[in-house]
Amino acid sequence: RVDIEYRNKNITLWIGKNIALVNGQGVIIDPQNLNVVPEIINGRTMLPLRFVAEALGCEVKWNDATKTITIRFPSY
């Protein structure tokens, strides 16, 4: 299990599960691909970056031409 707390957001994810809790509400991590789950690979915990970033209120953009991700935190 992974617990993330940041400002007014609480996120709980479980290894191998495609549902997370965001502020106590059950949310499917990726409704278009139910195989997206947190995993442990070679002893390291891997989390779905887009889901976590968006759940924290960030804007996530993918640039296919450069194969880069841009994550912007909201200004508080």
Short mmCIF file of C-alpha atoms in Angstrom, two decimals, residues 4-46:
data_model
loop_
_atom_site.label_atom_id
_atom_site.label_comp_id
_atom_site.label_asym_id
_atom_site.label_seq_id
_atom_site.Cartn_x
_atom_site.Cartn_y
_atom_site.Cartn_z
CA ILE A 4 0.34 10.05 -0.38
CA GLU A 5 -0.57 13.20 1.51
CA TYR A 6 -0.06 16.62 -0.01
CA ARG A 7 -1.85 19.76 1.10
CA ASN A 8 -5.56 18.88 1.16
CA LYS A 9 -5.24 15.65 -0.87
CA ASN A 10 -4.96 12.10 0.43
CA ILE A 11 -4.32 9.27 -2.02
CA THR A 12 -4.11 5.57 -1.18
CA LEU A 13 -3.02 3.04 -3.79
CA TRP A 14 -2.57 -0.71 -3.42
CA ILE A 15 0.01 -2.78 -5.24
CA GLY A 16 -1.71 -4.74 -8.03
CA LYS A 17 -5.09 -2.99 -7.63
CA ASN A 18 -6.59 -0.72 -10.29
CA ILE A 19 -8.69 1.26 -7.80
CA ALA A 20 -7.35 3.97 -5.51
CA LEU A 21 -8.85 6.19 -2.85
CA VAL A 22 -8.67 9.95 -3.39
CA ASN A 23 -9.89 11.82 -0.33
CA GLY A 24 -11.85 8.71 0.64
CA GLN A 25 -13.54 8.22 -2.75
CA GLY A 26 -12.87 5.10 -4.82
CA VAL A 27 -11.44 5.97 -8.24
CA ILE A 28 -10.37 3.70 -11.11
CA ILE A 29 -6.75 4.52 -11.91
CA ASP A 30 -7.23 4.32 -15.70
CA PRO A 31 -10.77 3.53 -16.90
CA GLN A 32 -9.45 2.98 -20.46
CA ASN A 33 -6.86 0.41 -19.34
CA LEU A 34 -7.74 -1.61 -16.25
CA ASN A 35 -4.25 -3.19 -16.29
CA VAL A 36 -2.68 0.06 -15.05
CA VAL A 37 -1.79 -0.67 -11.43
CA PRO A 38 0.97 0.16 -8.95
CA GLU A 39 3.70 -2.47 -9.14
CA ILE A 40 6.89 -3.50 -7.42
CA ILE A 41 9.61 -4.08 -10.01
CA ASN A 42 13.10 -5.12 -8.93
CA GLY A 43 12.35 -4.02 -5.37
CA ARG A 44 11.10 -0.57 -6.37
CA THR A 45 7.53 0.65 -6.13
CA MET A 46 6.25 2.07 -9.42
#
